[in-house]
Short mmCIF file of C-alpha atoms and ligand atoms in Angstrom, two decimals:
data_model
loop_
_atom_site.label_atom_id
_atom_site.label_comp_id
_atom_site.label_asym_id
_atom_site.label_seq_id
_atom_site.Cartn_x
_atom_site.Cartn_y
_atom_site.Cartn_z
CA MET A 1 -33.98 1.05 -19.50
CA SER A 2 -31.15 3.51 -18.83
CA PRO A 3 -27.67 1.98 -18.97
CA ILE A 4 -25.80 1.27 -15.75
CA ILE A 5 -22.54 2.38 -17.35
CA LYS A 6 -22.39 5.12 -19.93
CA LEU A 7 -19.23 6.56 -21.42
CA THR A 8 -19.68 9.71 -23.45
CA ASN A 9 -16.84 11.00 -25.60
CA VAL A 10 -14.28 9.73 -23.10
CA CYS A 11 -10.70 10.73 -23.88
CA LYS A 12 -7.58 9.58 -22.13
CA SER A 13 -3.99 10.42 -22.94
CA PHE A 14 -0.74 9.52 -21.27
CA GLY A 15 1.41 12.48 -22.20
CA SER A 16 1.20 12.72 -25.96
CA LEU A 17 -0.07 9.15 -26.33
CA VAL A 18 -3.80 9.17 -26.99
CA VAL A 19 -5.23 5.94 -25.58
CA LEU A 20 -8.98 6.60 -25.57
CA ASP A 21 -10.14 8.77 -28.39
CA GLY A 22 -13.67 10.02 -27.86
CA LEU A 23 -15.06 6.69 -26.70
CA ASP A 24 -18.82 6.18 -26.46
CA MET A 25 -19.99 3.02 -24.78
CA GLU A 26 -23.07 1.85 -22.93
CA VAL A 27 -23.64 -1.22 -20.80
CA ALA A 28 -27.07 -2.25 -19.61
CA GLN A 29 -27.78 -3.45 -16.09
CA GLY A 30 -27.08 -7.15 -15.84
CA GLU A 31 -25.38 -7.27 -19.21
CA LYS A 32 -22.29 -9.43 -19.75
CA VAL A 33 -19.92 -7.66 -22.10
CA ALA A 34 -16.65 -8.97 -23.49
CA LEU A 35 -13.96 -6.53 -24.64
CA ILE A 36 -11.59 -7.94 -27.22
CA GLY A 37 -8.93 -6.37 -29.34
CA PRO A 38 -5.20 -6.12 -29.89
CA SER A 39 -2.85 -5.43 -27.03
CA GLY A 40 -2.40 -1.71 -26.40
CA SER A 41 -5.80 -0.81 -27.81
CA GLY A 42 -6.97 0.67 -24.50
CA LYS A 43 -9.12 -2.16 -23.10
CA SER A 44 -7.52 -2.09 -19.66
CA THR A 45 -7.63 1.67 -19.64
CA VAL A 46 -11.41 1.60 -20.11
CA LEU A 47 -11.82 -0.66 -17.09
CA ARG A 48 -9.33 1.33 -15.05
CA THR A 49 -11.09 4.62 -15.67
CA ILE A 50 -14.42 3.06 -14.66
CA MET A 51 -12.72 1.80 -11.48
CA THR A 52 -11.23 5.32 -10.99
CA LEU A 53 -7.70 3.92 -11.08
CA GLU A 54 -7.06 6.35 -13.93
CA THR A 55 -8.51 9.81 -14.39
CA ILE A 56 -9.96 10.80 -17.74
CA SER A 57 -8.74 13.66 -19.89
CA GLY A 58 -12.16 14.51 -21.32
CA GLY A 59 -15.77 13.39 -21.64
CA GLU A 60 -17.79 11.79 -18.89
CA ILE A 61 -18.48 8.41 -17.37
CA GLU A 62 -21.85 7.83 -15.75
CA ILE A 63 -22.58 4.98 -13.43
CA ASP A 64 -26.17 4.30 -12.53
CA GLY A 65 -27.14 7.65 -14.04
CA GLU A 66 -24.66 9.60 -11.95
CA ALA A 67 -21.47 11.28 -13.18
CA LEU A 68 -18.34 9.52 -11.95
CA TRP A 69 -15.76 12.26 -12.23
CA HIS A 70 -18.07 15.18 -11.51
CA MET A 71 -20.67 16.01 -8.93
CA ARG A 72 -23.25 18.71 -8.32
CA ARG A 73 -22.53 21.31 -5.73
CA ASN A 74 -24.93 24.26 -5.40
CA GLY A 75 -26.34 23.40 -8.79
CA LYS A 76 -22.94 23.57 -10.47
CA LEU A 77 -20.99 20.66 -11.87
CA VAL A 78 -17.63 20.46 -10.11
CA ALA A 79 -14.80 17.91 -10.01
CA ALA A 80 -15.63 14.87 -7.89
CA ASP A 81 -14.20 14.87 -4.40
CA GLU A 82 -12.97 11.80 -2.53
CA ALA A 83 -16.32 11.24 -0.81
CA HIS A 84 -18.12 11.17 -4.15
CA LEU A 85 -15.55 8.82 -5.64
CA ARG A 86 -15.87 6.47 -2.70
CA LYS A 87 -19.64 6.41 -3.05
CA MET A 88 -19.30 5.60 -6.75
CA ARG A 89 -16.58 2.99 -6.18
CA SER A 90 -18.87 1.06 -3.89
CA LYS A 91 -20.90 0.09 -6.98
CA VAL A 92 -17.92 -1.33 -8.85
CA GLY A 93 -15.51 -4.19 -8.21
CA MET A 94 -12.49 -5.26 -10.19
CA VAL A 95 -10.37 -8.37 -10.65
CA PHE A 96 -6.85 -7.95 -11.98
CA GLN A 97 -4.62 -10.00 -14.21
CA GLN A 98 -2.02 -10.26 -11.41
CA PHE A 99 -4.58 -11.16 -8.67
CA ASN A 100 -3.23 -8.51 -6.27
CA LEU A 101 -4.14 -10.44 -3.15
CA PHE A 102 -2.82 -8.98 0.09
CA PRO A 103 0.13 -11.27 0.88
CA HIS A 104 0.23 -10.42 4.58
CA TRP A 105 -3.26 -11.80 5.16
CA SER A 106 -4.65 -15.31 5.01
CA VAL A 107 -7.24 -16.18 2.37
CA LEU A 108 -10.03 -15.65 4.89
CA LYS A 109 -8.63 -12.29 6.02
CA ASN A 110 -8.30 -11.16 2.43
CA VAL A 111 -12.05 -11.41 2.14
CA VAL A 112 -13.03 -10.57 5.73
CA ASN A 113 -10.89 -7.49 6.29
CA PRO A 114 -12.30 -5.35 3.48
CA LEU A 115 -15.80 -6.22 4.69
CA ARG A 116 -14.86 -5.11 8.19
CA THR A 117 -12.88 -2.02 7.23
CA VAL A 118 -14.86 -0.69 4.30
CA LEU A 119 -18.40 -1.94 4.92
CA GLY A 120 -18.14 -2.00 8.69
CA LEU A 121 -19.57 -5.51 9.00
CA SER A 122 -19.32 -7.28 12.34
CA ALA A 123 -16.72 -10.01 12.67
CA GLN A 124 -19.41 -12.70 12.53
CA ASP A 125 -21.24 -11.29 9.53
CA ALA A 126 -18.00 -10.70 7.65
CA ARG A 127 -16.83 -14.22 8.33
CA ALA A 128 -20.13 -15.75 7.30
CA ARG A 129 -20.18 -13.82 4.04
CA ALA A 130 -16.51 -14.59 3.35
CA GLU A 131 -17.00 -18.30 3.91
CA GLU A 132 -20.03 -18.32 1.68
CA LEU A 133 -18.12 -16.72 -1.19
CA LEU A 134 -14.99 -18.77 -0.71
CA ALA A 135 -17.19 -21.84 -0.86
CA LEU A 136 -18.72 -20.52 -4.07
CA VAL A 137 -15.28 -20.34 -5.69
CA GLY A 138 -14.36 -23.74 -4.30
CA LEU A 139 -11.81 -22.68 -1.70
CA LYS A 140 -13.54 -23.50 1.53
CA ASP A 141 -10.61 -25.68 2.57
CA LYS A 142 -8.03 -22.92 2.08
CA LEU A 143 -9.31 -20.35 4.55
CA ASN A 144 -6.12 -20.23 6.56
CA ALA A 145 -3.65 -20.54 3.71
CA TYR A 146 -1.59 -17.54 2.68
CA PRO A 147 -1.70 -16.26 -0.91
CA GLY A 148 1.97 -17.12 -1.40
CA ASN A 149 1.14 -20.78 -0.88
CA LEU A 150 -1.66 -20.94 -3.44
CA SER A 151 -1.57 -21.66 -7.16
CA GLY A 152 -2.35 -18.82 -9.54
CA GLY A 153 -5.79 -20.22 -10.22
CA GLN A 154 -6.57 -20.43 -6.52
CA GLN A 155 -5.30 -16.91 -5.94
CA GLN A 156 -7.46 -15.57 -8.73
CA ARG A 157 -10.51 -17.32 -7.32
CA VAL A 158 -9.84 -15.70 -3.93
CA ALA A 159 -9.56 -12.34 -5.69
CA ILE A 160 -12.93 -12.91 -7.33
CA ALA A 161 -14.50 -13.89 -4.01
CA ARG A 162 -12.96 -10.86 -2.34
CA ALA A 163 -14.38 -8.49 -4.93
CA LEU A 164 -17.80 -10.15 -4.97
CA ALA A 165 -18.08 -10.05 -1.19
CA MET A 166 -18.34 -6.25 -1.38
CA ARG A 167 -21.56 -6.78 -3.38
CA PRO A 168 -20.79 -4.44 -6.26
CA ARG A 169 -23.36 -4.07 -9.01
CA ILE A 170 -20.67 -4.03 -11.65
CA MET A 171 -17.70 -6.39 -11.90
CA LEU A 172 -14.74 -5.63 -14.10
CA PHE A 173 -12.41 -8.44 -15.14
CA ASP A 174 -9.12 -7.49 -16.76
CA GLU A 175 -7.61 -10.53 -18.47
CA VAL A 176 -8.08 -12.55 -15.32
CA THR A 177 -6.73 -15.75 -16.85
CA SER A 178 -3.78 -14.31 -18.75
CA ALA A 179 -1.24 -14.78 -15.95
CA LEU A 180 -2.26 -18.39 -15.36
CA ASP A 181 -0.66 -21.62 -16.46
CA PRO A 182 -2.90 -23.17 -19.14
CA GLU A 183 -4.10 -25.99 -16.90
CA LEU A 184 -5.39 -23.47 -14.32
CA VAL A 185 -7.43 -21.35 -16.72
CA GLY A 186 -10.44 -23.62 -16.60
CA GLU A 187 -11.09 -23.39 -12.87
CA VAL A 188 -11.24 -19.59 -13.07
CA LEU A 189 -13.44 -19.59 -16.16
CA ASN A 190 -15.80 -21.94 -14.34
CA VAL A 191 -16.24 -19.37 -11.60
CA LEU A 192 -16.95 -16.69 -14.20
CA ARG A 193 -19.52 -18.98 -15.82
CA LEU A 194 -21.22 -19.28 -12.48
CA LEU A 195 -21.34 -15.49 -12.14
CA ALA A 196 -22.69 -15.11 -15.64
CA HIS A 197 -25.91 -16.68 -14.36
CA GLU A 198 -26.31 -13.85 -11.83
CA HIS A 199 -29.06 -12.00 -13.54
CA ASP A 200 -28.47 -8.59 -11.90
CA LEU A 201 -24.69 -8.54 -11.96
CA THR A 202 -23.21 -6.42 -14.73
CA MET A 203 -19.93 -7.85 -15.99
CA ILE A 204 -17.32 -6.37 -18.30
CA MET A 205 -14.56 -8.78 -19.22
CA VAL A 206 -11.40 -8.04 -21.13
CA THR A 207 -10.35 -11.42 -22.45
CA HIS A 208 -8.32 -13.27 -25.03
CA GLN A 209 -10.37 -16.41 -24.46
CA MET A 210 -12.49 -16.09 -27.58
CA GLY A 211 -14.40 -19.31 -27.04
CA PHE A 212 -15.30 -18.26 -23.54
CA ALA A 213 -16.35 -14.77 -24.65
CA ARG A 214 -18.56 -16.31 -27.28
CA GLU A 215 -20.09 -18.65 -24.76
CA ILE A 216 -21.10 -16.23 -22.00
CA ALA A 217 -21.11 -12.69 -23.38
CA ASP A 218 -24.35 -10.98 -24.34
CA ARG A 219 -22.35 -8.58 -26.44
CA VAL A 220 -18.80 -8.37 -27.76
CA LEU A 221 -16.98 -5.08 -28.31
CA PHE A 222 -13.97 -5.11 -30.58
CA PHE A 223 -11.48 -2.41 -29.64
CA GLU A 224 -8.80 -0.85 -31.74
CA LYS A 225 -6.78 2.28 -31.02
CA GLY A 226 -9.07 3.41 -28.23
CA ARG A 227 -12.27 3.13 -30.23
CA ILE A 228 -14.97 0.53 -30.61
CA VAL A 229 -14.62 -0.75 -34.14
CA GLU A 230 -17.38 -3.31 -33.92
CA ALA A 231 -20.04 -4.29 -31.42
CA GLY A 232 -22.58 -7.04 -31.60
CA LYS A 233 -23.82 -10.43 -30.51
CA PRO A 234 -20.98 -12.90 -30.12
CA ASP A 235 -22.31 -15.22 -32.84
CA LYS A 236 -22.35 -12.39 -35.31
CA VAL A 237 -18.98 -10.83 -34.36
CA PHE A 238 -17.14 -14.11 -34.22
CA THR A 239 -18.56 -15.71 -37.35
CA ASN A 240 -19.50 -12.89 -39.65
CA PRO A 241 -18.00 -9.58 -38.52
CA ASP A 242 -18.84 -6.40 -40.41
CA SER A 243 -15.38 -4.92 -40.11
CA ASP A 244 -12.37 -6.27 -41.98
CA ARG A 245 -10.23 -5.31 -39.02
CA THR A 246 -12.27 -7.45 -36.67
CA ARG A 247 -11.92 -10.30 -39.15
CA ALA A 248 -8.15 -9.80 -39.39
CA PHE A 249 -7.81 -9.70 -35.61
CA LEU A 250 -9.88 -12.84 -35.11
CA ASN A 251 -7.98 -14.70 -37.78
CA ALA A 252 -4.69 -13.77 -36.16
CA VAL A 253 -5.86 -14.72 -32.67
CA LEU A 254 -7.56 -17.97 -33.62
CA GLN A 255 -4.58 -19.10 -35.63
CA GLY A 256 -2.03 -17.97 -33.02
CA MET B 1 44.12 -5.85 34.05
CA SER B 2 43.74 -4.77 37.66
CA LEU B 3 43.33 -1.25 36.37
CA ILE B 4 40.26 -2.31 34.46
CA TYR B 5 38.91 -4.16 37.45
CA GLU B 6 39.27 -1.15 39.67
CA ALA B 7 37.58 1.05 37.13
CA ARG B 8 34.72 -1.40 36.48
CA TRP B 9 32.05 0.83 37.95
CA VAL B 10 33.20 3.73 35.85
CA PHE B 11 32.98 1.61 32.71
CA LEU B 12 29.64 0.20 33.73
CA GLU B 13 28.24 3.67 34.23
CA GLY B 14 29.58 4.63 30.80
CA ILE B 15 28.09 1.58 29.13
CA LEU B 16 24.71 2.14 30.73
CA THR B 17 24.72 5.76 29.65
CA THR B 18 25.61 4.79 26.09
CA ILE B 19 22.86 2.14 26.05
CA LYS B 20 20.30 4.53 27.48
CA ILE B 21 21.11 7.22 24.93
CA THR B 22 21.12 4.69 22.09
CA ILE B 23 17.69 3.34 23.04
CA ALA B 24 16.07 6.73 23.63
CA ALA B 25 17.57 8.29 20.51
CA SER B 26 16.63 5.25 18.38
CA LEU B 27 13.03 5.48 19.55
CA LEU B 28 12.97 9.17 18.73
CA ALA B 29 14.64 8.48 15.37
CA PHE B 30 12.08 5.81 14.41
CA ALA B 31 9.20 8.06 15.45
CA MET B 32 10.60 10.96 13.44
CA ALA B 33 11.34 8.63 10.53
CA PHE B 34 7.69 7.60 10.40
CA LEU B 35 6.38 11.14 10.81
CA ALA B 36 8.65 12.60 8.15
CA GLY B 37 8.49 9.58 5.84
CA LEU B 38 4.68 9.62 5.89
CA GLY B 39 4.77 13.40 5.62
CA ARG B 40 6.74 13.09 2.39
CA LEU B 41 4.00 10.85 1.00
CA SER B 42 1.12 13.03 2.16
CA PRO B 43 -1.34 14.35 -0.40
CA PHE B 44 -1.25 17.60 1.61
CA ALA B 45 1.52 19.79 0.15
CA PRO B 46 2.49 21.80 3.26
CA LEU B 47 3.10 18.54 5.12
CA ARG B 48 5.32 17.34 2.29
CA TRP B 49 7.37 20.54 2.42
CA LEU B 50 7.67 20.47 6.18
CA ALA B 51 8.95 16.90 6.06
CA LEU B 52 11.36 17.74 3.26
CA VAL B 53 12.81 20.73 5.14
CA TYR B 54 13.30 18.61 8.25
CA ILE B 55 14.99 15.83 6.31
CA GLU B 56 17.30 18.09 4.34
CA VAL B 57 18.33 20.21 7.33
CA PHE B 58 19.13 17.33 9.63
CA ARG B 59 20.83 15.28 6.94
CA GLY B 60 22.77 18.21 5.61
CA VAL B 61 24.36 19.38 8.86
CA ALA B 62 27.13 17.41 10.57
CA LEU B 63 25.92 15.71 13.72
CA LEU B 64 28.71 17.25 15.76
CA VAL B 65 27.62 20.72 14.69
CA GLN B 66 24.02 19.89 15.64
CA LEU B 67 25.17 18.71 19.04
CA PHE B 68 27.30 21.80 19.65
CA TRP B 69 24.60 24.10 18.38
CA MET B 70 21.96 22.64 20.66
CA PHE B 71 24.30 22.55 23.61
CA PHE B 72 26.23 25.80 23.27
CA VAL B 73 24.05 28.06 21.12
CA LEU B 74 20.52 27.37 22.34
CA PRO B 75 21.35 28.73 25.84
CA PHE B 76 21.85 32.14 24.22
CA PHE B 77 18.18 31.96 23.29
CA GLY B 78 17.25 31.04 26.81
CA ILE B 79 16.94 27.30 26.14
CA VAL B 80 19.21 25.30 28.38
CA LEU B 81 19.04 21.53 27.90
CA ASP B 82 20.48 18.78 29.99
CA PRO B 83 23.47 17.18 28.17
CA ILE B 84 21.73 13.81 27.95
CA VAL B 85 18.55 15.37 26.61
CA THR B 86 20.63 17.26 24.07
CA ALA B 87 22.36 14.06 23.05
CA VAL B 88 19.08 12.17 22.57
CA LEU B 89 17.51 15.04 20.66
CA ALA B 90 20.41 15.58 18.29
CA LEU B 91 21.00 11.87 17.64
CA GLY B 92 17.28 11.15 17.30
CA LEU B 93 16.50 14.03 14.98
CA CYS B 94 19.55 13.47 12.79
CA ASN B 95 18.98 9.74 12.38
CA GLY B 96 15.25 10.27 12.02
CA ALA B 97 16.00 12.29 8.90
CA TYR B 98 17.87 9.33 7.42
CA GLY B 99 15.17 6.96 8.61
CA ALA B 100 12.49 9.01 6.87
CA GLU B 101 13.90 8.02 3.51
CA ILE B 102 13.86 4.38 4.61
CA VAL B 103 10.19 4.63 5.56
CA ARG B 104 9.27 6.45 2.38
CA GLY B 105 11.27 4.09 0.19
CA ALA B 106 9.81 0.98 1.81
CA ILE B 107 6.22 2.18 1.45
CA LYS B 108 6.80 3.20 -2.14
CA SER B 109 8.31 -0.16 -2.97
CA VAL B 110 5.13 -2.07 -2.09
CA PRO B 111 3.86 -3.15 -5.53
CA HIS B 112 1.46 -0.70 -7.08
CA GLY B 113 -1.14 -3.42 -7.55
CA GLN B 114 -1.65 -3.45 -3.79
CA SER B 115 -2.87 0.15 -3.71
CA GLU B 116 -4.96 -0.50 -6.79
CA ALA B 117 -6.62 -3.53 -5.23
CA ALA B 118 -7.27 -1.49 -2.08
CA CYS B 119 -8.80 1.30 -4.16
CA ALA B 120 -10.95 -1.18 -6.08
CA LEU B 121 -12.20 -2.52 -2.73
CA ASN B 122 -13.03 1.07 -1.79
CA TYR B 123 -10.46 1.52 0.94
CA SER B 124 -9.81 5.17 1.74
CA ARG B 125 -6.24 6.39 1.27
CA GLN B 126 -5.62 6.27 5.00
CA GLN B 127 -7.08 2.79 5.37
CA ALA B 128 -4.97 1.51 2.50
CA LEU B 129 -1.85 3.11 3.95
CA TRP B 130 -2.23 1.74 7.47
CA LYS B 131 -3.77 -1.65 6.78
CA ILE B 132 -2.17 -2.66 3.52
CA LEU B 133 0.92 -0.66 2.62
CA ILE B 134 2.61 -0.11 5.98
CA PRO B 135 2.27 -3.72 7.20
CA GLN B 136 3.97 -4.87 4.01
CA ALA B 137 6.60 -2.14 4.18
CA ILE B 138 7.73 -2.78 7.74
CA PRO B 139 9.63 -6.00 7.02
CA MET B 140 11.50 -4.10 4.32
CA MET B 141 12.35 -1.34 6.78
CA LEU B 142 13.82 -3.60 9.43
CA PRO B 143 17.26 -4.36 7.92
CA PRO B 144 18.02 -0.70 7.09
CA PHE B 145 16.60 0.36 10.46
CA GLY B 146 18.99 -2.11 12.08
CA ASN B 147 21.88 -0.48 10.25
CA LEU B 148 20.63 2.93 11.31
CA ALA B 149 20.55 1.86 14.96
CA ILE B 150 24.16 0.66 14.71
CA GLU B 151 25.21 3.93 13.08
CA LEU B 152 23.44 5.74 15.87
CA LEU B 153 25.25 3.69 18.49
CA LYS B 154 28.58 4.56 16.97
CA ALA B 155 27.63 8.21 16.73
CA THR B 156 26.86 8.30 20.47
CA ALA B 157 30.64 8.51 21.02
CA LEU B 158 30.38 12.15 19.98
CA VAL B 159 28.24 13.03 22.99
CA SER B 160 31.31 12.78 25.22
CA LEU B 161 32.21 16.14 23.69
CA ILE B 162 29.22 17.80 25.38
CA THR B 163 30.18 16.41 28.82
CA VAL B 164 27.96 13.31 28.79
CA HIS B 165 29.66 10.50 30.77
CA ASP B 166 29.22 7.83 28.14
CA LEU B 167 31.53 4.92 27.43
CA SER B 168 33.96 6.98 25.35
CA PHE B 169 34.04 9.75 27.90
CA GLN B 170 35.00 7.33 30.66
CA ALA B 171 37.78 5.89 28.53
CA LEU B 172 39.21 9.33 27.85
CA THR B 173 39.01 10.23 31.52
CA LEU B 174 40.70 7.01 32.57
CA GLN B 175 43.40 7.51 30.01
CA GLN B 176 44.12 10.93 31.45
CA THR B 177 44.01 9.90 35.11
CA THR B 178 45.93 6.63 34.78
CA MET B 179 48.17 7.54 31.87
CA ARG B 180 47.32 4.17 30.30
CA THR B 181 46.01 4.01 26.80
CA ILE B 182 45.73 0.40 25.67
CA GLU B 183 43.41 -0.95 28.38
CA PRO B 184 40.70 1.71 28.52
CA PHE B 185 40.35 1.93 24.77
CA THR B 186 40.32 -1.82 24.32
CA VAL B 187 37.51 -2.15 26.83
CA VAL B 188 35.61 0.59 25.04
CA LEU B 189 36.08 -1.15 21.73
CA ALA B 190 34.73 -4.39 23.12
CA GLY B 191 31.84 -2.54 24.78
CA TYR B 192 30.62 -0.95 21.54
CA PHE B 193 31.06 -4.20 19.69
CA LEU B 194 28.96 -6.11 22.19
CA ILE B 195 26.15 -3.57 22.08
CA ALA B 196 26.23 -3.67 18.29
CA ILE B 197 25.90 -7.45 18.33
CA VAL B 198 22.89 -7.22 20.62
CA ILE B 199 21.25 -4.65 18.31
CA THR B 200 21.88 -6.81 15.25
CA GLY B 201 20.42 -9.81 17.07
CA LEU B 202 17.32 -7.91 18.11
CA PHE B 203 16.63 -6.76 14.57
CA ARG B 204 17.16 -10.26 13.17
CA LEU B 205 14.63 -11.50 15.67
CA ALA B 206 12.16 -8.79 14.73
CA GLU B 207 12.62 -9.64 11.05
CA ARG B 208 11.90 -13.27 11.71
CA GLN B 209 8.82 -12.36 13.75
CA THR B 210 7.33 -10.07 11.12
CA ASN B 211 8.06 -12.48 8.33
CA ALA B 212 6.35 -15.23 10.27
CA ARG B 213 3.38 -12.98 10.86
CA LEU B 214 3.25 -12.22 7.15
CA GLY B 215 2.76 -15.91 6.54
CA ARG B 216 6.14 -16.22 4.91
CA GLY B 217 7.33 -18.64 7.51
CA ALA B 218 5.39 -21.44 5.88
CA ARG B 219 6.90 -20.85 2.48
N1 ADP C 301 0.21 4.55 -16.86
C1 ADP C 301 0.52 4.61 -18.17
N2 ADP C 301 1.44 5.48 -18.61
C2 ADP C 301 1.75 5.57 -19.92
N3 ADP C 301 1.19 4.82 -20.88
C3 ADP C 301 0.26 3.92 -20.50
C4 ADP C 301 -0.12 3.77 -19.14
N4 ADP C 301 -1.07 2.81 -19.06
C5 ADP C 301 -1.26 2.39 -20.32
N5 ADP C 301 -0.47 3.05 -21.19
C6 ADP C 301 -0.44 2.86 -22.64
O1 ADP C 301 -1.75 2.98 -23.11
C7 ADP C 301 -1.99 2.09 -24.18
C8 ADP C 301 -3.23 1.28 -23.89
O2 ADP C 301 -2.97 0.44 -22.80
P1 ADP C 301 -4.01 -0.61 -22.23
O3 ADP C 301 -5.28 0.08 -21.92
O4 ADP C 301 -3.33 -1.33 -21.15
O5 ADP C 301 -4.22 -1.55 -23.49
P2 ADP C 301 -4.79 -3.03 -23.54
O6 ADP C 301 -5.34 -3.39 -22.20
O7 ADP C 301 -5.83 -3.00 -24.60
O8 ADP C 301 -3.65 -3.91 -23.93
C9 ADP C 301 -0.74 1.27 -24.36
O9 ADP C 301 0.00 1.81 -25.40
C10 ADP C 301 -0.02 1.47 -23.04
O10 ADP C 301 1.36 1.40 -23.23
MG1 MG C 302 -4.68 -4.84 -20.83
#
């Protein structure tokens, strides 16, 4: 089966800093992939380029067999325009470390408004879908609360519901528990566990929760300096990695 | 004091004129501030330049010179404007140029994560601007806009120099006709102060309203 995400020789630099250095990566439809690796190794940048929050300096990203940053016009490959990017973005959703809820809207509106504005759903349909997803993440009783009055864990669960409501085929999670107090991590991981059972949903998670990655990932990618140093089944990568650098990283993380 | 009482209608006319000009020019200033502030943020380069030229010209030239130019020079080009219209135009355009930076600054100070979340939810640029960035920027604009309105009020005193019968004009006239100085100018001072207090109060109220609507009231 052709991969739903395919990165070919992707390069990304910020000025003279090379962050992604000819990255090749494939993710199959429905696969749950965990990205691990030291801070600054380019994990967020990978997710952000897939979400089109960053442009790429070279190479190509394909989503669902279609180029992300290029499109065909009169048989020629040209730079993607806004319409193409919006079409591609509709397949991808992202959850951020800092939640990024819209503080001027209630919890319900945070989920309903994008459905109304972007997908053009009717008020009733949007509300029904929003309530369903907020129930899924356990926040049915917080519909009218404002983000500023929620705990970090609750905010992150709203953010997950908001992204899921758009029905993307791919969900990107960038260290979604890193900004949380330790006692709130579990409630967010539980939601992710639930999603991991969604057979068709493709998930890429950047995480420092090694136990969690091992538990739900189909595949673990170890990143260093903008390259994949090691990729494999979690049991293999976490217990008997091929690369010494993976081993060194895991030792450092598991001890720290 | 009887002098003041006899001249009450003159003062009242002056105060009303000053209030009218302040309101009309403030509305024009806020409209121009939004147009130029959004223009500065436009992805479309000619719009950005146009906004920049407007802002720099009207910020760079003294308001008095703008007033005189519109009032005394434009007629040479066949454009004759009513003094009040001239006053509103000059005050509105000049303060709009300052306001543009307020609008731009407020929108830019909305945390970057908000635009990123909007993009990830597939909002278009315009949708993100109007539904997510601007609603969060407006509460930040209100205090500086309040200051701008007060500055504008004070600057209206200049319009007496192009024959508008505003509060300052009436005081000058009374001083000349009655040969008294203390009373007319004290009344004028109190008049401006009272209007300024009302403006401050209105903006405080607006701030409280928007903050409540942003759900911050419950915090
Ligand atoms: N917008 C940016 N401008 C300049 N440098 C950046 C920017 N975003 C990320 N970087 C740099 O790119 C490198 C990789 O960042 P990132 O992808 O966030 O790493 P990770 O998520 O693995 O910690 C880091 O050195 C970071 O400082
Ligand atoms: Mg990161």
